[in-house]
Amino acid sequence: MNRILAGIQVLRPLNMVLCLVSVFITAILVNGLTSPLLPYACLVVFCFAGASNILNDVLDIHIDEVNRPERILTSGRLKIRDAIILMSALYAIGIIASTYLHHIGMYIALILVLPLLVLYTPLFKRLPFLGNLIVGSILGLVFIFTEGAITGNVDKMWIPFCLATTLSTIRELVKDAADMEGDAVEDLQTFPRKFGLISTLWLTRFLTISLGFGATIPWLEGWYGNYYLLLLVLGVIIPSFYMVFIRLKEDSTSVEYDLTAQVFKATTIIGMFVILSTHF
């Protein structure tokens, strides 16, 4: 039983739920809830996200021994061999499931998303900011992928893609600031390690301002209604601005950055409801 529980936990269930919620929100927005292709889209997202979470934990095990010693692999609750077997099975199932989708969805999954997921930790994570942007785009790509997978078109989900990508990128940047000690073990040249916390803080502030102004454009243009604006301001913009302009300072420590990362995780969840509100 403990082995099964560890196998579930290594998938990072909260992240999995967030990805699957994105799939269903997209299905609602494109009138695809009754599509026979929706279960296959869910399976692809579930398998690819879960397998990639395992892959990252396997490759980052020495870093996590410093930053996240309580994680499943670093704590020894699941053997690396078992994790690799589970990861391989999930990738295989996801690839097979993608072949049942509209071609554009399959291409997005296999040619764009899968390589980004597999190469993130060994390659892109070592590239300052570009790595943050790439991993931040993964959640946004769920919206684009799902629309293409069940409708065969990609024309409605670009705004949700931008919102989710920007929020996730900010969170990943803040997480790197909190994880500098562990990243030094593998000499990862993340943005905070290469350019320092002060530069990281100001980049985070710039991205947050860009998010605030950019996310209001759909309302100003009349594309989205007042529910969207209300949830956006109260659930995303205000807490984001509070954390990066008031809580975070130039002398903030990893503890403050870790707290900020948790807040941005919450705002990302709220952002799902912001996107859903565009349906009403």
PDB file of C-alpha atoms in Angstrom:
ATOM      1  CA  MET A   1       0.000   0.000   0.000  1.00  0.00           C
ATOM      2  CA  ASN A   2       2.822   2.412   0.863  1.00  0.00           C
ATOM      3  CA  ARG A   3       4.423   1.687  -2.517  1.00  0.00           C
ATOM      4  CA  ILE A   4       1.189   2.448  -4.346  1.00  0.00           C
ATOM      5  CA  LEU A   5       0.715   5.657  -2.366  1.00  0.00           C
ATOM      6  CA  ALA A   6       4.285   6.706  -3.141  1.00  0.00           C
ATOM      7  CA  GLY A   7       3.651   5.984  -6.834  1.00  0.00           C
ATOM      8  CA  ILE A   8       0.662   8.331  -6.741  1.00  0.00           C
ATOM      9  CA  GLN A   9       2.480  11.047  -4.826  1.00  0.00           C
ATOM     10  CA  VAL A  10       5.477  11.090  -7.167  1.00  0.00           C
ATOM     11  CA  LEU A  11       3.085  12.168  -9.937  1.00  0.00           C
ATOM     12  CA  ARG A  12       2.411  15.400  -7.969  1.00  0.00           C
ATOM     13  CA  PRO A  13      -1.395  15.073  -7.861  1.00  0.00           C
ATOM     14  CA  LEU A  14      -2.071  18.809  -7.438  1.00  0.00           C
ATOM     15  CA  ASN A  15      -0.202  19.617 -10.648  1.00  0.00           C
ATOM     16  CA  MET A  16      -2.013  16.790 -12.403  1.00  0.00           C
ATOM     17  CA  VAL A  17      -5.390  18.088 -11.256  1.00  0.00           C
ATOM     18  CA  LEU A  18      -4.487  21.590 -12.432  1.00  0.00           C
ATOM     19  CA  CYS A  19      -3.603  20.278 -15.894  1.00  0.00           C
ATOM     20  CA  LEU A  20      -6.787  18.210 -16.138  1.00  0.00           C
ATOM     21  CA  VAL A  21      -8.884  21.172 -14.992  1.00  0.00           C
ATOM     22  CA  SER A  22      -7.320  23.137 -17.856  1.00  0.00           C
ATOM     23  CA  VAL A  23      -8.423  20.402 -20.259  1.00  0.00           C
ATOM     24  CA  PHE A  24     -12.033  20.518 -19.047  1.00  0.00           C
ATOM     25  CA  ILE A  25     -12.122  24.330 -19.020  1.00  0.00           C
ATOM     26  CA  THR A  26     -10.963  24.319 -22.629  1.00  0.00           C
ATOM     27  CA  ALA A  27     -13.581  21.707 -23.499  1.00  0.00           C
ATOM     28  CA  ILE A  28     -16.270  23.930 -21.978  1.00  0.00           C
ATOM     29  CA  LEU A  29     -15.057  27.020 -23.844  1.00  0.00           C
ATOM     30  CA  VAL A  30     -14.948  25.254 -27.225  1.00  0.00           C
ATOM     31  CA  ASN A  31     -18.188  23.307 -26.651  1.00  0.00           C
ATOM     32  CA  GLY A  32     -16.321  20.023 -26.600  1.00  0.00           C
ATOM     33  CA  LEU A  33     -17.490  18.415 -23.366  1.00  0.00           C
ATOM     34  CA  THR A  34     -19.403  15.748 -25.280  1.00  0.00           C
ATOM     35  CA  SER A  35     -16.595  15.088 -27.756  1.00  0.00           C
ATOM     36  CA  PRO A  36     -15.550  11.414 -27.888  1.00  0.00           C
ATOM     37  CA  LEU A  37     -11.961  12.683 -28.169  1.00  0.00           C
ATOM     38  CA  LEU A  38     -11.996  14.396 -24.764  1.00  0.00           C
ATOM     39  CA  PRO A  39     -11.073  11.239 -22.771  1.00  0.00           C
ATOM     40  CA  TYR A  40      -8.048  10.710 -25.032  1.00  0.00           C
ATOM     41  CA  ALA A  41      -6.969  14.343 -24.556  1.00  0.00           C
ATOM     42  CA  CYS A  42      -7.268  13.885 -20.782  1.00  0.00           C
ATOM     43  CA  LEU A  43      -5.220  10.694 -20.960  1.00  0.00           C
ATOM     44  CA  VAL A  44      -2.443  12.370 -22.950  1.00  0.00           C
ATOM     45  CA  VAL A  45      -2.223  15.284 -20.510  1.00  0.00           C
ATOM     46  CA  PHE A  46      -2.376  12.993 -17.475  1.00  0.00           C
ATOM     47  CA  CYS A  47       0.310  10.627 -18.759  1.00  0.00           C
ATOM     48  CA  PHE A  48       2.699  13.241 -20.134  1.00  0.00           C
ATOM     49  CA  ALA A  49       2.434  15.466 -17.045  1.00  0.00           C
ATOM     50  CA  GLY A  50       2.842  12.585 -14.615  1.00  0.00           C
ATOM     51  CA  ALA A  51       5.740  11.000 -16.493  1.00  0.00           C
ATOM     52  CA  SER A  52       7.537  14.336 -16.795  1.00  0.00           C
ATOM     53  CA  ASN A  53       7.138  15.047 -13.090  1.00  0.00           C
ATOM     54  CA  ILE A  54       8.822  11.706 -12.399  1.00  0.00           C
ATOM     55  CA  LEU A  55      11.570  12.411 -14.941  1.00  0.00           C
ATOM     56  CA  ASN A  56      12.323  15.765 -13.330  1.00  0.00           C
ATOM     57  CA  ASP A  57      12.503  14.185  -9.874  1.00  0.00           C
ATOM     58  CA  VAL A  58      14.853  11.453 -11.105  1.00  0.00           C
ATOM     59  CA  LEU A  59      17.189  13.907 -12.817  1.00  0.00           C
ATOM     60  CA  ASP A  60      17.027  16.417  -9.953  1.00  0.00           C
ATOM     61  CA  ILE A  61      17.459  13.946  -7.121  1.00  0.00           C
ATOM     62  CA  HIS A  62      20.769  15.425  -5.925  1.00  0.00           C
ATOM     63  CA  ILE A  63      19.321  18.939  -5.993  1.00  0.00           C
ATOM     64  CA  ASP A  64      16.181  17.811  -4.176  1.00  0.00           C
ATOM     65  CA  GLU A  65      18.315  16.270  -1.437  1.00  0.00           C
ATOM     66  CA  VAL A  66      19.048  19.894  -0.507  1.00  0.00           C
ATOM     67  CA  ASN A  67      15.908  21.761  -1.604  1.00  0.00           C
ATOM     68  CA  ARG A  68      13.176  19.130  -1.168  1.00  0.00           C
ATOM     69  CA  PRO A  69      14.434  16.254   1.050  1.00  0.00           C
ATOM     70  CA  GLU A  70      10.836  15.280   1.820  1.00  0.00           C
ATOM     71  CA  ARG A  71      10.040  14.325  -1.787  1.00  0.00           C
ATOM     72  CA  ILE A  72       9.230  10.729  -2.658  1.00  0.00           C
ATOM     73  CA  LEU A  73      12.533   9.753  -4.282  1.00  0.00           C
ATOM     74  CA  THR A  74      14.873  11.666  -1.995  1.00  0.00           C
ATOM     75  CA  SER A  75      13.124  10.296   1.082  1.00  0.00           C
ATOM     76  CA  GLY A  76      13.453   6.735  -0.233  1.00  0.00           C
ATOM     77  CA  ARG A  77       9.732   6.000  -0.220  1.00  0.00           C
ATOM     78  CA  LEU A  78       9.920   4.971  -3.872  1.00  0.00           C
ATOM     79  CA  LYS A  79      12.899   3.343  -5.597  1.00  0.00           C
ATOM     80  CA  ILE A  80      14.318   5.077  -8.653  1.00  0.00           C
ATOM     81  CA  ARG A  81      13.937   1.853 -10.649  1.00  0.00           C
ATOM     82  CA  ASP A  82      10.214   1.695  -9.890  1.00  0.00           C
ATOM     83  CA  ALA A  83       9.824   5.370 -10.731  1.00  0.00           C
ATOM     84  CA  ILE A  84      11.490   4.877 -14.130  1.00  0.00           C
ATOM     85  CA  ILE A  85       9.229   1.904 -14.926  1.00  0.00           C
ATOM     86  CA  LEU A  86       6.135   3.954 -14.077  1.00  0.00           C
ATOM     87  CA  MET A  87       7.436   6.913 -16.090  1.00  0.00           C
ATOM     88  CA  SER A  88       8.108   4.758 -19.164  1.00  0.00           C
ATOM     89  CA  ALA A  89       4.631   3.226 -19.019  1.00  0.00           C
ATOM     90  CA  LEU A  90       2.988   6.643 -18.769  1.00  0.00           C
ATOM     91  CA  TYR A  91       4.938   8.065 -21.701  1.00  0.00           C
ATOM     92  CA  ALA A  92       4.030   5.025 -23.825  1.00  0.00           C
ATOM     93  CA  ILE A  93       0.317   5.252 -22.973  1.00  0.00           C
ATOM     94  CA  GLY A  94       0.299   8.998 -23.657  1.00  0.00           C
ATOM     95  CA  ILE A  95       1.934   8.577 -27.062  1.00  0.00           C
ATOM     96  CA  ILE A  96      -0.540   5.874 -28.062  1.00  0.00           C
ATOM     97  CA  ALA A  97      -3.519   7.950 -26.841  1.00  0.00           C
ATOM     98  CA  SER A  98      -2.360  10.980 -28.863  1.00  0.00           C
ATOM     99  CA  THR A  99      -2.774   9.029 -32.120  1.00  0.00           C
ATOM    100  CA  TYR A 100      -6.571   8.980 -31.599  1.00  0.00           C
ATOM    101  CA  LEU A 101      -6.811  12.789 -31.631  1.00  0.00           C
ATOM    102  CA  HIS A 102      -7.174  15.317 -34.442  1.00  0.00           C
ATOM    103  CA  HIS A 103      -3.851  15.597 -36.236  1.00  0.00           C
ATOM    104  CA  ILE A 104      -3.110  19.118 -35.020  1.00  0.00           C
ATOM    105  CA  GLY A 105      -3.543  17.989 -31.413  1.00  0.00           C
ATOM    106  CA  MET A 106      -1.316  14.968 -31.996  1.00  0.00           C
ATOM    107  CA  TYR A 107       1.364  17.155 -33.594  1.00  0.00           C
ATOM    108  CA  ILE A 108       1.278  19.631 -30.706  1.00  0.00           C
ATOM    109  CA  ALA A 109       1.585  16.771 -28.219  1.00  0.00           C
ATOM    110  CA  LEU A 110       4.346  14.788 -29.935  1.00  0.00           C
ATOM    111  CA  ILE A 111       6.364  17.428 -31.800  1.00  0.00           C
ATOM    112  CA  LEU A 112       6.102  20.388 -29.423  1.00  0.00           C
ATOM    113  CA  VAL A 113       5.047  19.452 -25.894  1.00  0.00           C
ATOM    114  CA  LEU A 114       6.757  16.074 -25.451  1.00  0.00           C
ATOM    115  CA  PRO A 115      10.258  17.278 -26.472  1.00  0.00           C
ATOM    116  CA  LEU A 116       9.913  20.322 -24.189  1.00  0.00           C
ATOM    117  CA  LEU A 117       8.927  18.091 -21.271  1.00  0.00           C
ATOM    118  CA  VAL A 118      11.693  15.549 -21.812  1.00  0.00           C
ATOM    119  CA  LEU A 119      14.473  18.069 -22.483  1.00  0.00           C
ATOM    120  CA  TYR A 120      13.504  20.613 -19.820  1.00  0.00           C
ATOM    121  CA  THR A 121      15.591  19.313 -16.908  1.00  0.00           C
ATOM    122  CA  PRO A 122      18.692  18.130 -18.801  1.00  0.00           C
ATOM    123  CA  LEU A 123      18.839  21.109 -21.180  1.00  0.00           C
ATOM    124  CA  PHE A 124      16.425  24.028 -20.872  1.00  0.00           C
ATOM    125  CA  LYS A 125      16.528  24.310 -17.079  1.00  0.00           C
ATOM    126  CA  ARG A 126      20.170  25.319 -17.394  1.00  0.00           C
ATOM    127  CA  LEU A 127      19.318  28.304 -19.604  1.00  0.00           C
ATOM    128  CA  PRO A 128      18.599  31.453 -17.531  1.00  0.00           C
ATOM    129  CA  PHE A 129      14.994  32.660 -17.917  1.00  0.00           C
ATOM    130  CA  LEU A 130      14.467  30.696 -21.142  1.00  0.00           C
ATOM    131  CA  GLY A 131      14.071  27.607 -18.979  1.00  0.00           C
ATOM    132  CA  ASN A 132      11.505  29.426 -16.827  1.00  0.00           C
ATOM    133  CA  LEU A 133       9.609  30.529 -19.920  1.00  0.00           C
ATOM    134  CA  ILE A 134       9.583  27.044 -21.419  1.00  0.00           C
ATOM    135  CA  VAL A 135       8.322  25.268 -18.302  1.00  0.00           C
ATOM    136  CA  GLY A 136       5.882  28.128 -17.735  1.00  0.00           C
ATOM    137  CA  SER A 137       4.471  27.620 -21.225  1.00  0.00           C
ATOM    138  CA  ILE A 138       3.631  23.964 -20.560  1.00  0.00           C
ATOM    139  CA  LEU A 139       0.445  24.783 -18.627  1.00  0.00           C
ATOM    140  CA  GLY A 140      -0.546  27.309 -21.283  1.00  0.00           C
ATOM    141  CA  LEU A 141       0.010  24.749 -24.013  1.00  0.00           C
ATOM    142  CA  VAL A 142      -2.577  22.479 -22.385  1.00  0.00           C
ATOM    143  CA  PHE A 143      -5.247  24.937 -23.565  1.00  0.00           C
ATOM    144  CA  ILE A 144      -3.879  25.066 -27.108  1.00  0.00           C
ATOM    145  CA  PHE A 145      -3.385  21.296 -27.240  1.00  0.00           C
ATOM    146  CA  THR A 146      -6.877  20.494 -25.964  1.00  0.00           C
ATOM    147  CA  GLU A 147      -8.580  22.804 -28.436  1.00  0.00           C
ATOM    148  CA  GLY A 148      -6.620  21.318 -31.324  1.00  0.00           C
ATOM    149  CA  ALA A 149      -7.109  17.766 -30.058  1.00  0.00           C
ATOM    150  CA  ILE A 150     -10.903  17.846 -29.878  1.00  0.00           C
ATOM    151  CA  THR A 151     -11.844  20.447 -32.525  1.00  0.00           C
ATOM    152  CA  GLY A 152      -9.043  20.249 -35.082  1.00  0.00           C
ATOM    153  CA  ASN A 153      -8.531  24.028 -34.841  1.00  0.00           C
ATOM    154  CA  VAL A 154      -6.427  26.369 -32.719  1.00  0.00           C
ATOM    155  CA  ASP A 155      -8.003  29.828 -32.666  1.00  0.00           C
ATOM    156  CA  LYS A 156      -9.799  30.467 -29.344  1.00  0.00           C
ATOM    157  CA  MET A 157      -7.346  29.572 -26.592  1.00  0.00           C
ATOM    158  CA  TRP A 158      -4.515  31.998 -27.205  1.00  0.00           C
ATOM    159  CA  ILE A 159      -5.516  34.412 -24.441  1.00  0.00           C
ATOM    160  CA  PRO A 160      -5.760  31.626 -21.825  1.00  0.00           C
ATOM    161  CA  PHE A 161      -2.405  30.380 -23.126  1.00  0.00           C
ATOM    162  CA  CYS A 162      -0.787  33.782 -22.534  1.00  0.00           C
ATOM    163  CA  LEU A 163      -2.346  34.227 -19.085  1.00  0.00           C
ATOM    164  CA  ALA A 164      -1.355  30.753 -17.862  1.00  0.00           C
ATOM    165  CA  THR A 165       2.128  30.981 -19.378  1.00  0.00           C
ATOM    166  CA  THR A 166       2.909  34.351 -17.795  1.00  0.00           C
ATOM    167  CA  LEU A 167       1.642  33.321 -14.354  1.00  0.00           C
ATOM    168  CA  SER A 168       3.546  30.043 -14.458  1.00  0.00           C
ATOM    169  CA  THR A 169       6.724  31.725 -15.707  1.00  0.00           C
ATOM    170  CA  ILE A 170       6.678  34.186 -12.806  1.00  0.00           C
ATOM    171  CA  ARG A 171       6.169  31.340 -10.351  1.00  0.00           C
ATOM    172  CA  GLU A 172       9.027  29.315 -11.862  1.00  0.00           C
ATOM    173  CA  LEU A 173      11.337  32.330 -11.661  1.00  0.00           C
ATOM    174  CA  VAL A 174      10.440  32.855  -7.998  1.00  0.00           C
ATOM    175  CA  LYS A 175      10.916  29.129  -7.306  1.00  0.00           C
ATOM    176  CA  ASP A 176      14.435  29.327  -8.741  1.00  0.00           C
ATOM    177  CA  ALA A 177      15.176  32.182  -6.358  1.00  0.00           C
ATOM    178  CA  ALA A 178      13.996  30.031  -3.450  1.00  0.00           C
ATOM    179  CA  ASP A 179      16.019  27.023  -4.651  1.00  0.00           C
ATOM    180  CA  MET A 180      19.388  28.674  -5.215  1.00  0.00           C
ATOM    181  CA  GLU A 181      21.168  26.631  -2.547  1.00  0.00           C
ATOM    182  CA  GLY A 182      20.156  23.302  -4.036  1.00  0.00           C
ATOM    183  CA  ASP A 183      20.763  24.459  -7.626  1.00  0.00           C
ATOM    184  CA  ALA A 184      24.350  25.259  -6.653  1.00  0.00           C
ATOM    185  CA  VAL A 185      24.920  21.540  -6.052  1.00  0.00           C
ATOM    186  CA  GLU A 186      24.638  20.874  -9.807  1.00  0.00           C
ATOM    187  CA  ASP A 187      25.943  24.336 -10.719  1.00  0.00           C
ATOM    188  CA  LEU A 188      22.695  25.151 -12.513  1.00  0.00           C
ATOM    189  CA  GLN A 189      22.948  28.628 -14.001  1.00  0.00           C
ATOM    190  CA  THR A 190      19.371  29.675 -13.351  1.00  0.00           C
ATOM    191  CA  PHE A 191      18.512  33.351 -13.683  1.00  0.00           C
ATOM    192  CA  PRO A 192      18.788  34.066  -9.927  1.00  0.00           C
ATOM    193  CA  ARG A 193      22.159  32.297  -9.674  1.00  0.00           C
ATOM    194  CA  LYS A 194      23.594  33.971 -12.775  1.00  0.00           C
ATOM    195  CA  PHE A 195      22.239  37.504 -12.321  1.00  0.00           C
ATOM    196  CA  GLY A 196      21.420  37.695  -8.611  1.00  0.00           C
ATOM    197  CA  LEU A 197      18.287  38.171  -6.534  1.00  0.00           C
ATOM    198  CA  ILE A 198      17.964  41.905  -7.175  1.00  0.00           C
ATOM    199  CA  SER A 199      17.806  41.397 -10.947  1.00  0.00           C
ATOM    200  CA  THR A 200      15.406  38.505 -10.366  1.00  0.00           C
ATOM    201  CA  LEU A 201      13.157  40.717  -8.255  1.00  0.00           C
ATOM    202  CA  TRP A 202      12.961  43.428 -10.890  1.00  0.00           C
ATOM    203  CA  LEU A 203      12.367  40.946 -13.697  1.00  0.00           C
ATOM    204  CA  THR A 204       9.579  39.431 -11.618  1.00  0.00           C
ATOM    205  CA  ARG A 205       8.086  42.879 -11.075  1.00  0.00           C
ATOM    206  CA  PHE A 206       8.282  43.671 -14.785  1.00  0.00           C
ATOM    207  CA  LEU A 207       6.515  40.415 -15.679  1.00  0.00           C
ATOM    208  CA  THR A 208       3.849  41.032 -13.045  1.00  0.00           C
ATOM    209  CA  ILE A 209       3.159  44.521 -14.420  1.00  0.00           C
ATOM    210  CA  SER A 210       3.006  43.071 -17.931  1.00  0.00           C
ATOM    211  CA  LEU A 211       0.567  40.434 -16.699  1.00  0.00           C
ATOM    212  CA  GLY A 212      -1.626  43.049 -15.033  1.00  0.00           C
ATOM    213  CA  PHE A 213      -1.859  45.275 -18.085  1.00  0.00           C
ATOM    214  CA  GLY A 214      -1.962  42.494 -20.652  1.00  0.00           C
ATOM    215  CA  ALA A 215      -4.680  40.508 -18.896  1.00  0.00           C
ATOM    216  CA  THR A 216      -7.027  43.511 -18.824  1.00  0.00           C
ATOM    217  CA  ILE A 217      -6.853  44.040 -22.595  1.00  0.00           C
ATOM    218  CA  PRO A 218      -9.514  41.380 -23.396  1.00  0.00           C
ATOM    219  CA  TRP A 219     -11.918  43.192 -21.060  1.00  0.00           C
ATOM    220  CA  LEU A 220     -11.074  46.627 -22.462  1.00  0.00           C
ATOM    221  CA  GLU A 221     -11.672  45.303 -25.983  1.00  0.00           C
ATOM    222  CA  GLY A 222     -15.021  43.837 -24.935  1.00  0.00           C
ATOM    223  CA  TRP A 223     -14.002  40.248 -25.604  1.00  0.00           C
ATOM    224  CA  TYR A 224     -14.565  39.178 -21.991  1.00  0.00           C
ATOM    225  CA  GLY A 225     -17.137  40.415 -19.480  1.00  0.00           C
ATOM    226  CA  ASN A 226     -17.156  41.922 -16.004  1.00  0.00           C
ATOM    227  CA  TYR A 227     -16.964  38.552 -14.207  1.00  0.00           C
ATOM    228  CA  TYR A 228     -13.595  38.047 -15.876  1.00  0.00           C
ATOM    229  CA  LEU A 229     -12.320  41.455 -14.753  1.00  0.00           C
ATOM    230  CA  LEU A 230     -13.574  41.046 -11.166  1.00  0.00           C
ATOM    231  CA  LEU A 231     -11.969  37.631 -10.671  1.00  0.00           C
ATOM    232  CA  LEU A 232      -8.805  38.748 -12.445  1.00  0.00           C
ATOM    233  CA  VAL A 233      -8.293  41.799 -10.243  1.00  0.00           C
ATOM    234  CA  LEU A 234      -9.250  40.222  -6.909  1.00  0.00           C
ATOM    235  CA  GLY A 235      -7.787  36.763  -7.419  1.00  0.00           C
ATOM    236  CA  VAL A 236      -4.711  37.362  -9.555  1.00  0.00           C
ATOM    237  CA  ILE A 237      -3.580  40.969  -9.946  1.00  0.00           C
ATOM    238  CA  ILE A 238      -3.912  42.179  -6.338  1.00  0.00           C
ATOM    239  CA  PRO A 239      -2.192  39.201  -4.657  1.00  0.00           C
ATOM    240  CA  SER A 240       0.520  39.131  -7.334  1.00  0.00           C
ATOM    241  CA  PHE A 241       1.299  42.832  -6.998  1.00  0.00           C
ATOM    242  CA  TYR A 242       1.208  42.591  -3.209  1.00  0.00           C
ATOM    243  CA  MET A 243       3.767  39.788  -3.136  1.00  0.00           C
ATOM    244  CA  VAL A 244       6.303  41.198  -5.604  1.00  0.00           C
ATOM    245  CA  PHE A 245       6.046  44.892  -4.681  1.00  0.00           C
ATOM    246  CA  ILE A 246       5.387  44.773  -0.921  1.00  0.00           C
ATOM    247  CA  ARG A 247       6.453  41.395   0.517  1.00  0.00           C
ATOM    248  CA  LEU A 248       9.507  40.862  -1.660  1.00  0.00           C
ATOM    249  CA  LYS A 249      12.357  43.297  -1.156  1.00  0.00           C
ATOM    250  CA  GLU A 250      15.925  43.513  -2.381  1.00  0.00           C
ATOM    251  CA  ASP A 251      17.151  41.817   0.816  1.00  0.00           C
ATOM    252  CA  SER A 252      14.489  39.072   0.846  1.00  0.00           C
ATOM    253  CA  THR A 253      15.669  35.544   1.624  1.00  0.00           C
ATOM    254  CA  SER A 254      14.752  32.174   0.143  1.00  0.00           C
ATOM    255  CA  VAL A 255      11.979  31.878   2.749  1.00  0.00           C
ATOM    256  CA  GLU A 256      10.160  34.914   1.346  1.00  0.00           C
ATOM    257  CA  TYR A 257      10.653  33.681  -2.218  1.00  0.00           C
ATOM    258  CA  ASP A 258       9.303  30.255  -1.282  1.00  0.00           C
ATOM    259  CA  LEU A 259       6.196  31.874   0.227  1.00  0.00           C
ATOM    260  CA  THR A 260       5.778  33.983  -2.905  1.00  0.00           C
ATOM    261  CA  ALA A 261       5.992  30.857  -5.060  1.00  0.00           C
ATOM    262  CA  GLN A 262       3.177  29.303  -3.021  1.00  0.00           C
ATOM    263  CA  VAL A 263       1.042  32.412  -3.493  1.00  0.00           C
ATOM    264  CA  PHE A 264       1.620  32.289  -7.239  1.00  0.00           C
ATOM    265  CA  LYS A 265       0.560  28.647  -7.238  1.00  0.00           C
ATOM    266  CA  ALA A 266      -2.700  29.775  -5.621  1.00  0.00           C
ATOM    267  CA  THR A 267      -3.149  32.607  -8.125  1.00  0.00           C
ATOM    268  CA  THR A 268      -2.582  30.123 -10.948  1.00  0.00           C
ATOM    269  CA  ILE A 269      -5.421  27.993  -9.584  1.00  0.00           C
ATOM    270  CA  ILE A 270      -7.622  31.073  -9.326  1.00  0.00           C
ATOM    271  CA  GLY A 271      -6.555  31.930 -12.863  1.00  0.00           C
ATOM    272  CA  MET A 272      -8.320  28.759 -14.003  1.00  0.00           C
ATOM    273  CA  PHE A 273     -11.598  30.192 -12.724  1.00  0.00           C
ATOM    274  CA  VAL A 274     -10.766  33.534 -14.369  1.00  0.00           C
ATOM    275  CA  ILE A 275     -10.466  31.741 -17.708  1.00  0.00           C
ATOM    276  CA  LEU A 276     -13.650  29.742 -17.055  1.00  0.00           C
ATOM    277  CA  SER A 277     -15.545  32.968 -16.298  1.00  0.00           C
ATOM    278  CA  THR A 278     -15.148  33.982 -19.944  1.00  0.00           C
ATOM    279  CA  HIS A 279     -17.844  31.404 -20.728  1.00  0.00           C
ATOM    280  CA  PHE A 280     -20.477  33.383 -18.828  1.00  0.00           C
TER     281      PHE A 280
END
